[in-house]
């Protein structure tokens, strides 16, 4: 079987930063109780090694689900980390993560606090972008299916997909890592005014491209401009309902409108940065004498060399993700404009907003009556700024920041807007989606005998995927009901609803 | 020459879960049989005369035994557990069937493999696919996952995890894939963890061993070494387009691990399975449960 062709090659093996020695000290996970403190608020009281409380936004059904898995335990575990400010927070789309729960928010003090790569996640700056056309969705008529096919052709997707031509050269990659979406715009992807509608202008400052290893570059470089697999998608949607007309108009949305949503992140580059950082932080936590209830919570004291190196690499990976969504957004807009014969300059797609939901950022928040600079970790949670927040510029300053909440591919997605309550209660953070209800294997098992493509087709939704398995793993029933998640987040006053969109066509990786 | 075999276990008498676990333990002690993975148990309605409901599970093993010798071993275990062969489809304390041999069709007076009714029975396919997701019918080449999706819901209950760490087992986790493996030594357990990950990332039977990659890494402790090894496999697939088939020659010397990955370069898209983002430390563990029996637990982010 071709054994004569055998070659021996070395893969780089040194585990950077992993000094031989005992593992980080382990402590017992704290005991967990859930105490209801309002219609949608549940508190995990301080116990064991917790230094603060946990705060979970959920309804009764979600809490019932949560009692069956370890999600609340993970909230309590986060509350044991040094220097945490305010409660360890979880959004209604909470589900079991590794270390941190998905749907988690935690802020750490600049002095005495930590950064934990697991609190950001492997897909650094995974996020969502919404682009709006000027068309009514009805105008598509019979063209929906060929348009979905055109989108599938326009953006490489699926397992191990790479951009045609092999992505960017290493010099350009450095620019992408330091400049984010700006670099993509200067390479010809999209327009300069797009940047006004991207969180932080599509660029996180203080990126340190030098801290992005050769392995991360090798893994992620060729993947710029690709969607990836799993829960990443491109979705054509129809604006089904407007809740707040002035805000919707400010965002550029109207009832019946054809819009397109994109969900992807930093691909293999971000995964590799996080992988190496978790390894590095195991040693850092040990050196700093930090005891952990779960090794995936590995962290380093803010200000330490390990923390600075990771934050620089994370910002660079976040910039890669902003650039990735900018490139994909351009490819998608080109495909739609080309297909429908729209003049890009006058009738093209416009960016509504682009947000991150796996990221840590330095922000200033009022805590106990005092303005404090804190590092806010959001893992499966988005920033949600209310009207008048100083970070918002241009036409959004008066109305607040769009919060994009994708649902599953069979039901609905939402645009919300941040409020002042969010600033007070959640470090200006909101939910990021519906949240998984079934594991992928449970989804495969429950779906036996079902044809997800036909089920979606019977609802008028055209679905395309590189693999049938992805469609089943991502089927609507695998997710919580987005309506319930939005009801909790709006009921708790963290956001206000602006628009609801329903899916028309979806491309999965 | 080792072969991978799926063994069906069924029982509807005398605390069925206990009977299944007894049979699994017995199989672990058959020379030449190495259990790889035990599925969850599924409650199913009986076929044939009125009788209690069945509990079904599937054990995947690797074996050096000839198929007929393996069948004899199964019959021996059934007899030792008090099974009397009588009424067709009648109640039974334990039923052990050879369901599937990887890549082989067998027709002898004593044994037919794949099991003649495998493709009609969701109660066999569901647990089989849980622990062997890429399994194919060697006669037709059809993926059993496709066969199952063509069958209706045959009234199978939800999966009930069996309280045994046998070979490799899928663990429930909402966002991710988690598995547990056992091995006779720490090196063996790590190689098995590697095989479990490879099974997730590629369709192993479609990968040939015509190239190899050397792995050499150092780390602080055994968990870091194991996670490091698995991360190298993720990197090989995602960045180098290298399709691994297995990890061999694994050696641990203090804080250093060396091993060889066998497989083929330039992975084709049809060889790829689930894309793995990363290997996590969440619940990661490798411990000697008792003398000569190591267990490893890993959660990956997909």
CSV table of N, CA and C in Angstrom, one decimal, chain A residues 391-509:
chain,number,residue,atom,x,y,z
A,391,UNK,N,-18.7,54.9,23.2
A,391,UNK,CA,-18.1,54.1,22.2
A,391,UNK,C,-18.8,54.2,20.9
A,392,UNK,N,-20.1,54.6,20.9
A,392,UNK,CA,-20.9,54.6,19.7
A,392,UNK,C,-20.7,56.0,18.9
A,393,UNK,N,-20.5,55.9,17.6
A,393,UNK,CA,-20.3,57.1,16.8
A,393,UNK,C,-21.3,57.2,15.8
A,394,UNK,N,-21.4,58.3,15.1
A,394,UNK,CA,-22.2,58.5,13.9
A,394,UNK,C,-23.7,58.4,14.3
A,395,UNK,N,-24.5,57.8,13.4
A,395,UNK,CA,-25.9,57.7,13.5
A,395,UNK,C,-26.3,56.7,14.6
A,396,UNK,N,-25.4,55.9,15.1
A,396,UNK,CA,-25.8,54.9,16.1
A,396,UNK,C,-25.8,55.6,17.5
A,397,UNK,N,-25.0,56.7,17.7
A,397,UNK,CA,-24.8,57.3,19.0
A,397,UNK,C,-26.1,57.6,19.7
A,398,UNK,N,-27.1,58.0,18.9
A,398,UNK,CA,-28.4,58.4,19.6
A,398,UNK,C,-29.3,57.3,19.8
A,399,UNK,N,-29.2,56.2,19.1
A,399,UNK,CA,-30.1,55.1,19.2
A,399,UNK,C,-29.7,53.9,20.0
A,400,UNK,N,-28.4,53.7,20.0
A,400,UNK,CA,-27.8,52.5,20.7
A,400,UNK,C,-27.3,51.5,19.7
A,401,UNK,N,-26.6,50.5,20.2
A,401,UNK,CA,-25.9,49.5,19.4
A,401,UNK,C,-26.9,48.4,19.0
A,402,UNK,N,-26.9,48.0,17.7
A,402,UNK,CA,-27.6,46.8,17.3
A,402,UNK,C,-27.0,45.6,17.9
A,403,UNK,N,-27.9,44.7,18.5
A,403,UNK,CA,-27.5,43.4,19.1
A,403,UNK,C,-28.1,42.4,18.1
A,404,UNK,N,-27.2,41.6,17.5
A,404,UNK,CA,-27.6,40.6,16.5
A,404,UNK,C,-27.8,39.2,17.2
A,405,UNK,N,-29.0,38.7,17.2
A,405,UNK,CA,-29.2,37.4,17.9
A,405,UNK,C,-29.7,36.4,16.9
A,406,UNK,N,-28.8,35.6,16.3
A,406,UNK,CA,-29.3,34.6,15.3
A,406,UNK,C,-30.0,33.4,16.0
A,407,UNK,N,-31.1,33.0,15.4
A,407,UNK,CA,-31.8,31.8,16.0
A,407,UNK,C,-31.4,30.6,15.1
A,408,UNK,N,-32.1,29.5,15.2
A,408,UNK,CA,-31.8,28.3,14.4
A,408,UNK,C,-32.3,28.6,13.0
A,409,UNK,N,-32.0,27.6,12.1
A,409,UNK,CA,-32.3,27.9,10.6
A,409,UNK,C,-33.7,27.6,10.3
A,410,UNK,N,-34.5,27.2,11.2
A,410,UNK,CA,-35.9,27.0,10.9
A,410,UNK,C,-36.9,28.0,11.5
A,411,UNK,N,-36.5,28.8,12.4
A,411,UNK,CA,-37.4,29.7,13.1
A,411,UNK,C,-37.2,31.1,12.9
A,412,UNK,N,-36.4,31.8,13.7
A,412,UNK,CA,-36.3,33.3,13.5
A,412,UNK,C,-34.9,33.7,14.1
A,413,UNK,N,-34.6,35.0,13.7
A,413,UNK,CA,-33.4,35.7,14.3
A,413,UNK,C,-33.9,37.1,14.7
A,414,UNK,N,-33.2,37.7,15.6
A,414,UNK,CA,-33.6,39.0,16.1
A,414,UNK,C,-32.5,40.1,16.0
A,415,UNK,N,-33.0,41.3,15.8
A,415,UNK,CA,-32.1,42.5,16.0
A,415,UNK,C,-32.7,43.2,17.2
A,416,UNK,N,-31.9,43.4,18.3
A,416,UNK,CA,-32.3,44.1,19.5
A,416,UNK,C,-31.4,45.3,19.6
A,417,UNK,N,-31.7,46.1,20.6
A,417,UNK,CA,-30.8,47.3,20.8
A,417,UNK,C,-30.5,47.3,22.3
A,418,UNK,N,-29.3,47.7,22.6
A,418,UNK,CA,-28.8,47.8,24.0
A,418,UNK,C,-29.5,48.9,24.8
A,419,UNK,N,-29.5,48.8,26.1
A,419,UNK,CA,-30.2,49.7,27.0
A,419,UNK,C,-29.2,50.1,28.1
A,420,UNK,N,-29.6,51.1,28.9
A,420,UNK,CA,-28.8,51.5,30.1
A,420,UNK,C,-28.8,50.4,31.2
A,421,UNK,N,-29.9,49.7,31.2
A,421,UNK,CA,-30.0,48.6,32.2
A,421,UNK,C,-28.8,47.6,32.0
A,422,UNK,N,-28.6,47.3,30.7
A,422,UNK,CA,-27.5,46.4,30.3
A,422,UNK,C,-26.2,46.9,30.9
A,423,UNK,N,-26.0,48.3,30.8
A,423,UNK,CA,-24.7,48.8,31.3
A,423,UNK,C,-24.6,48.6,32.8
A,424,UNK,N,-25.7,48.8,33.5
A,424,UNK,CA,-25.7,48.6,35.0
A,424,UNK,C,-25.6,47.2,35.4
A,425,UNK,N,-26.3,46.3,34.7
A,425,UNK,CA,-26.4,44.9,35.2
A,425,UNK,C,-25.4,43.9,34.7
A,426,UNK,N,-25.1,44.1,33.4
A,426,UNK,CA,-24.3,43.0,32.7
A,426,UNK,C,-23.1,43.5,32.0
A,427,UNK,N,-22.5,44.6,32.5
A,427,UNK,CA,-21.3,45.2,31.8
A,427,UNK,C,-21.6,45.4,30.3
A,428,UNK,N,-22.9,45.9,30.1
A,428,UNK,CA,-23.3,46.1,28.7
A,428,UNK,C,-23.2,44.9,27.8
A,429,UNK,N,-23.8,43.8,28.3
A,429,UNK,CA,-23.7,42.6,27.5
A,429,UNK,C,-25.1,41.9,27.3
A,430,UNK,N,-25.2,41.2,26.3
A,430,UNK,CA,-26.5,40.5,26.0
A,430,UNK,C,-26.2,39.1,25.5
A,431,UNK,N,-27.3,38.4,25.1
A,431,UNK,CA,-27.1,37.0,24.6
A,431,UNK,C,-26.6,37.0,23.2
A,432,UNK,N,-26.3,35.9,22.7
A,432,UNK,CA,-25.6,35.8,21.3
A,432,UNK,C,-26.4,34.9,20.4
A,433,UNK,N,-27.4,34.2,20.8
A,433,UNK,CA,-28.1,33.3,19.9
A,433,UNK,C,-29.1,32.5,20.7
A,434,UNK,N,-29.5,31.4,20.1
A,434,UNK,CA,-30.5,30.6,20.7
A,434,UNK,C,-29.9,29.7,21.8
A,435,UNK,N,-28.7,29.2,21.6
A,435,UNK,CA,-28.0,28.3,22.5
A,435,UNK,C,-28.5,26.9,22.2
A,436,UNK,N,-27.5,26.0,22.2
A,436,UNK,CA,-27.8,24.6,21.9
A,436,UNK,C,-28.6,23.9,23.0
A,437,UNK,N,-29.5,23.1,22.6
A,437,UNK,CA,-30.3,22.3,23.6
A,437,UNK,C,-29.9,20.8,23.6
A,438,UNK,N,-29.6,20.3,22.4
A,438,UNK,CA,-29.1,18.9,22.2
A,438,UNK,C,-27.7,18.9,21.8
A,439,UNK,N,-26.9,17.9,22.2
A,439,UNK,CA,-25.6,17.7,21.7
A,439,UNK,C,-25.7,17.3,20.3
A,440,UNK,N,-24.5,17.4,19.6
A,440,UNK,CA,-24.6,17.0,18.2
A,440,UNK,C,-25.0,15.5,18.0
A,441,UNK,N,-24.5,14.6,18.9
A,441,UNK,CA,-24.8,13.2,18.8
A,441,UNK,C,-26.3,13.0,19.1
A,442,UNK,N,-26.8,13.7,20.1
A,442,UNK,CA,-28.2,13.6,20.4
A,442,UNK,C,-29.1,14.1,19.2
A,443,UNK,N,-28.6,15.2,18.6
A,443,UNK,CA,-29.3,15.7,17.4
A,443,UNK,C,-29.4,14.6,16.3
A,444,UNK,N,-28.2,14.0,16.1
A,444,UNK,CA,-28.2,12.9,15.0
A,444,UNK,C,-29.1,11.8,15.4
A,445,UNK,N,-29.2,11.4,16.7
A,445,UNK,CA,-30.0,10.3,17.1
A,445,UNK,C,-31.5,10.7,17.0
A,446,UNK,N,-31.8,11.9,17.5
A,446,UNK,CA,-33.2,12.3,17.5
A,446,UNK,C,-33.7,12.4,16.0
A,447,UNK,N,-32.8,12.7,15.1
A,447,UNK,CA,-33.3,13.1,13.8
A,447,UNK,C,-33.3,11.8,12.9
A,448,UNK,N,-33.1,10.6,13.5
A,448,UNK,CA,-33.1,9.4,12.6
A,448,UNK,C,-34.4,9.3,11.9
A,449,UNK,N,-34.3,8.9,10.6
A,449,UNK,CA,-35.5,8.8,9.8
A,449,UNK,C,-36.1,10.1,9.3
A,450,UNK,N,-35.4,11.2,9.6
A,450,UNK,CA,-36.0,12.5,9.2
A,450,UNK,C,-35.1,13.1,8.1
A,451,UNK,N,-35.7,13.8,7.2
A,451,UNK,CA,-35.0,14.5,6.2
A,451,UNK,C,-35.1,16.0,6.4
A,452,UNK,N,-34.1,16.5,7.1
A,452,UNK,CA,-34.1,17.9,7.5
A,452,UNK,C,-34.3,18.9,6.3
A,453,UNK,N,-33.6,18.5,5.2
A,453,UNK,CA,-33.7,19.4,4.0
A,453,UNK,C,-35.1,19.5,3.6
A,454,UNK,N,-35.8,18.4,3.5
A,454,UNK,CA,-37.2,18.4,3.1
A,454,UNK,C,-38.1,19.1,4.1
A,455,UNK,N,-37.8,18.9,5.4
A,455,UNK,CA,-38.6,19.6,6.4
A,455,UNK,C,-38.5,21.1,6.2
A,456,UNK,N,-37.3,21.6,6.0
A,456,UNK,CA,-37.1,23.0,5.8
A,456,UNK,C,-37.7,23.5,4.5
A,457,UNK,N,-37.6,22.6,3.5
A,457,UNK,CA,-38.2,23.0,2.2
A,457,UNK,C,-39.7,23.1,2.3
A,458,UNK,N,-40.3,22.3,3.2
A,458,UNK,CA,-41.8,22.4,3.3
A,458,UNK,C,-42.2,23.7,4.0
A,459,UNK,N,-41.2,24.3,4.7
A,459,UNK,CA,-41.5,25.6,5.2
A,459,UNK,C,-41.0,26.7,4.3
A,460,UNK,N,-40.6,26.4,3.1
A,460,UNK,CA,-40.2,27.4,2.1
A,460,UNK,C,-38.7,27.8,2.3
A,461,UNK,N,-38.0,27.0,3.1
A,461,UNK,CA,-36.6,27.4,3.4
A,461,UNK,C,-35.6,26.5,2.6
A,462,UNK,N,-34.8,27.2,1.8
A,462,UNK,CA,-33.8,26.4,1.0
A,462,UNK,C,-32.5,26.3,1.8
A,463,UNK,N,-32.1,25.0,2.0
A,463,UNK,CA,-30.9,24.8,2.8
A,463,UNK,C,-29.9,24.1,2.0
A,464,UNK,N,-28.6,24.6,2.1
A,464,UNK,CA,-27.5,23.9,1.4
A,464,UNK,C,-26.4,23.7,2.4
A,465,UNK,N,-25.7,22.6,2.4
A,465,UNK,CA,-24.6,22.3,3.3
A,465,UNK,C,-23.6,21.4,2.6
A,466,UNK,N,-22.3,21.6,3.0
A,466,UNK,CA,-21.3,20.7,2.4
A,466,UNK,C,-21.6,19.3,2.8
A,467,UNK,N,-22.1,19.1,4.0
A,467,UNK,CA,-22.4,17.7,4.5
A,467,UNK,C,-23.8,17.7,5.1
A,468,UNK,N,-24.4,16.5,4.8
A,468,UNK,CA,-25.8,16.3,5.3
A,468,UNK,C,-25.8,16.3,6.8
A,469,UNK,N,-24.7,15.7,7.3
A,469,UNK,CA,-24.6,15.6,8.8
A,469,UNK,C,-24.6,16.9,9.5
A,470,UNK,N,-24.0,18.0,8.9
A,470,UNK,CA,-24.0,19.3,9.5
A,470,UNK,C,-25.4,19.8,9.6
A,471,UNK,N,-26.2,19.6,8.5
A,471,UNK,CA,-27.6,20.0,8.6
A,471,UNK,C,-28.4,19.3,9.7
A,472,UNK,N,-28.1,18.1,9.9
A,472,UNK,CA,-28.9,17.4,11.0
A,472,UNK,C,-28.4,17.9,12.4
A,473,UNK,N,-27.1,18.0,12.5
A,473,UNK,CA,-26.5,18.5,13.8
A,473,UNK,C,-27.0,19.9,14.1
A,474,UNK,N,-27.3,20.7,13.1
A,474,UNK,CA,-27.7,22.1,13.2
A,474,UNK,C,-29.2,22.2,13.1
A,475,UNK,N,-30.0,21.1,13.1
A,475,UNK,CA,-31.4,21.2,12.8
A,475,UNK,C,-32.1,22.1,13.9
A,476,UNK,N,-33.3,22.7,13.5
A,476,UNK,CA,-33.9,23.6,14.5
A,476,UNK,C,-34.1,23.0,15.9
A,477,UNK,N,-34.5,21.8,16.0
A,477,UNK,CA,-34.8,21.2,17.3
A,477,UNK,C,-33.6,21.1,18.2
A,478,UNK,N,-32.4,21.2,17.6
A,478,UNK,CA,-31.2,21.1,18.4
A,478,UNK,C,-30.9,22.3,19.2
A,479,UNK,N,-31.7,23.4,18.9
A,479,UNK,CA,-31.5,24.7,19.6
A,479,UNK,C,-32.7,25.0,20.5
A,480,UNK,N,-32.4,25.9,21.5
A,480,UNK,CA,-33.5,26.4,22.3
A,480,UNK,C,-34.4,27.3,21.4
A,481,UNK,N,-35.6,27.6,21.8
A,481,UNK,CA,-36.4,28.5,21.1
A,481,UNK,C,-36.0,29.9,21.2
A,482,UNK,N,-35.6,30.6,20.1
A,482,UNK,CA,-35.1,31.9,20.2
A,482,UNK,C,-36.1,32.9,20.8
A,483,UNK,N,-37.4,32.6,20.6
A,483,UNK,CA,-38.4,33.5,21.2
A,483,UNK,C,-38.3,33.6,22.7
A,484,UNK,N,-38.0,32.4,23.3
A,484,UNK,CA,-37.9,32.4,24.8
A,484,UNK,C,-36.7,33.1,25.2
A,485,UNK,N,-35.6,33.0,24.5
A,485,UNK,CA,-34.3,33.6,24.8
A,485,UNK,C,-34.5,35.1,24.8
A,486,UNK,N,-35.1,35.6,23.7
A,486,UNK,CA,-35.3,37.0,23.5
A,486,UNK,C,-36.3,37.6,24.5
A,487,UNK,N,-37.4,36.8,24.9
A,487,UNK,CA,-38.3,37.2,25.9
A,487,UNK,C,-37.6,37.4,27.2
A,488,UNK,N,-36.7,36.6,27.6
A,488,UNK,CA,-36.0,36.7,28.8
A,488,UNK,C,-35.1,38.0,28.8
A,489,UNK,N,-34.3,38.1,27.7
A,489,UNK,CA,-33.4,39.2,27.7
A,489,UNK,C,-34.1,40.6,27.6
A,490,UNK,N,-35.2,40.6,26.9
A,490,UNK,CA,-36.0,41.9,26.9
A,490,UNK,C,-36.8,42.0,28.1
A,491,UNK,N,-37.3,40.9,28.7
A,491,UNK,CA,-38.1,41.0,29.9
A,491,UNK,C,-37.3,41.5,31.1
A,492,UNK,N,-36.0,41.1,31.0
A,492,UNK,CA,-35.1,41.6,32.1
A,492,UNK,C,-34.6,43.0,31.9
A,493,UNK,N,-35.0,43.6,30.7
A,493,UNK,CA,-34.6,45.0,30.5
A,493,UNK,C,-33.2,45.2,29.9
A,494,UNK,N,-32.6,44.1,29.5
A,494,UNK,CA,-31.2,44.3,29.0
A,494,UNK,C,-31.2,44.8,27.6
A,495,UNK,N,-32.2,44.4,26.8
A,495,UNK,CA,-32.3,44.9,25.4
A,495,UNK,C,-33.7,45.2,25.1
A,496,UNK,N,-34.0,45.9,24.0
A,496,UNK,CA,-35.3,46.1,23.5
A,496,UNK,C,-35.4,45.5,22.1
A,497,UNK,N,-36.5,44.9,21.8
A,497,UNK,CA,-36.6,44.3,20.4
A,497,UNK,C,-36.8,45.4,19.3
A,498,UNK,N,-36.1,45.2,18.2
A,498,UNK,CA,-36.2,46.1,17.1
A,498,UNK,C,-36.8,45.4,15.9
A,499,UNK,N,-36.3,44.3,15.5
A,499,UNK,CA,-36.8,43.6,14.3
A,499,UNK,C,-36.7,42.1,14.5
A,500,UNK,N,-37.6,41.4,13.8
A,500,UNK,CA,-37.5,39.9,13.8
A,500,UNK,C,-37.4,39.5,12.4
A,501,UNK,N,-36.5,38.6,12.1
A,501,UNK,CA,-36.3,38.1,10.7
A,501,UNK,C,-36.6,36.6,10.7
A,502,UNK,N,-37.1,36.1,9.5
A,502,UNK,CA,-37.3,34.7,9.4
A,502,UNK,C,-36.4,34.2,8.2
A,503,UNK,N,-35.9,33.0,8.3
A,503,UNK,CA,-35.0,32.5,7.3
A,503,UNK,C,-35.7,32.1,6.0
A,504,UNK,N,-35.0,32.4,4.9
A,504,UNK,CA,-35.5,32.0,3.6
A,504,UNK,C,-34.5,31.0,2.9
A,505,UNK,N,-33.2,31.2,3.1
A,505,UNK,CA,-32.3,30.3,2.5
A,505,UNK,C,-31.0,30.3,3.4
A,506,UNK,N,-30.4,29.1,3.5
A,506,UNK,CA,-29.3,29.1,4.4
A,506,UNK,C,-28.2,28.2,3.8
A,507,UNK,N,-26.9,28.7,3.9
A,507,UNK,CA,-25.8,28.0,3.5
A,507,UNK,C,-25.0,27.6,4.7
A,508,UNK,N,-24.8,26.3,4.9
A,508,UNK,CA,-24.0,25.8,6.1
A,508,UNK,C,-22.7,25.3,5.6
A,509,UNK,N,-21.7,25.3,6.5
A,509,UNK,CA,-20.4,24.7,6.1
A,509,UNK,C,-20.4,23.2,6.1
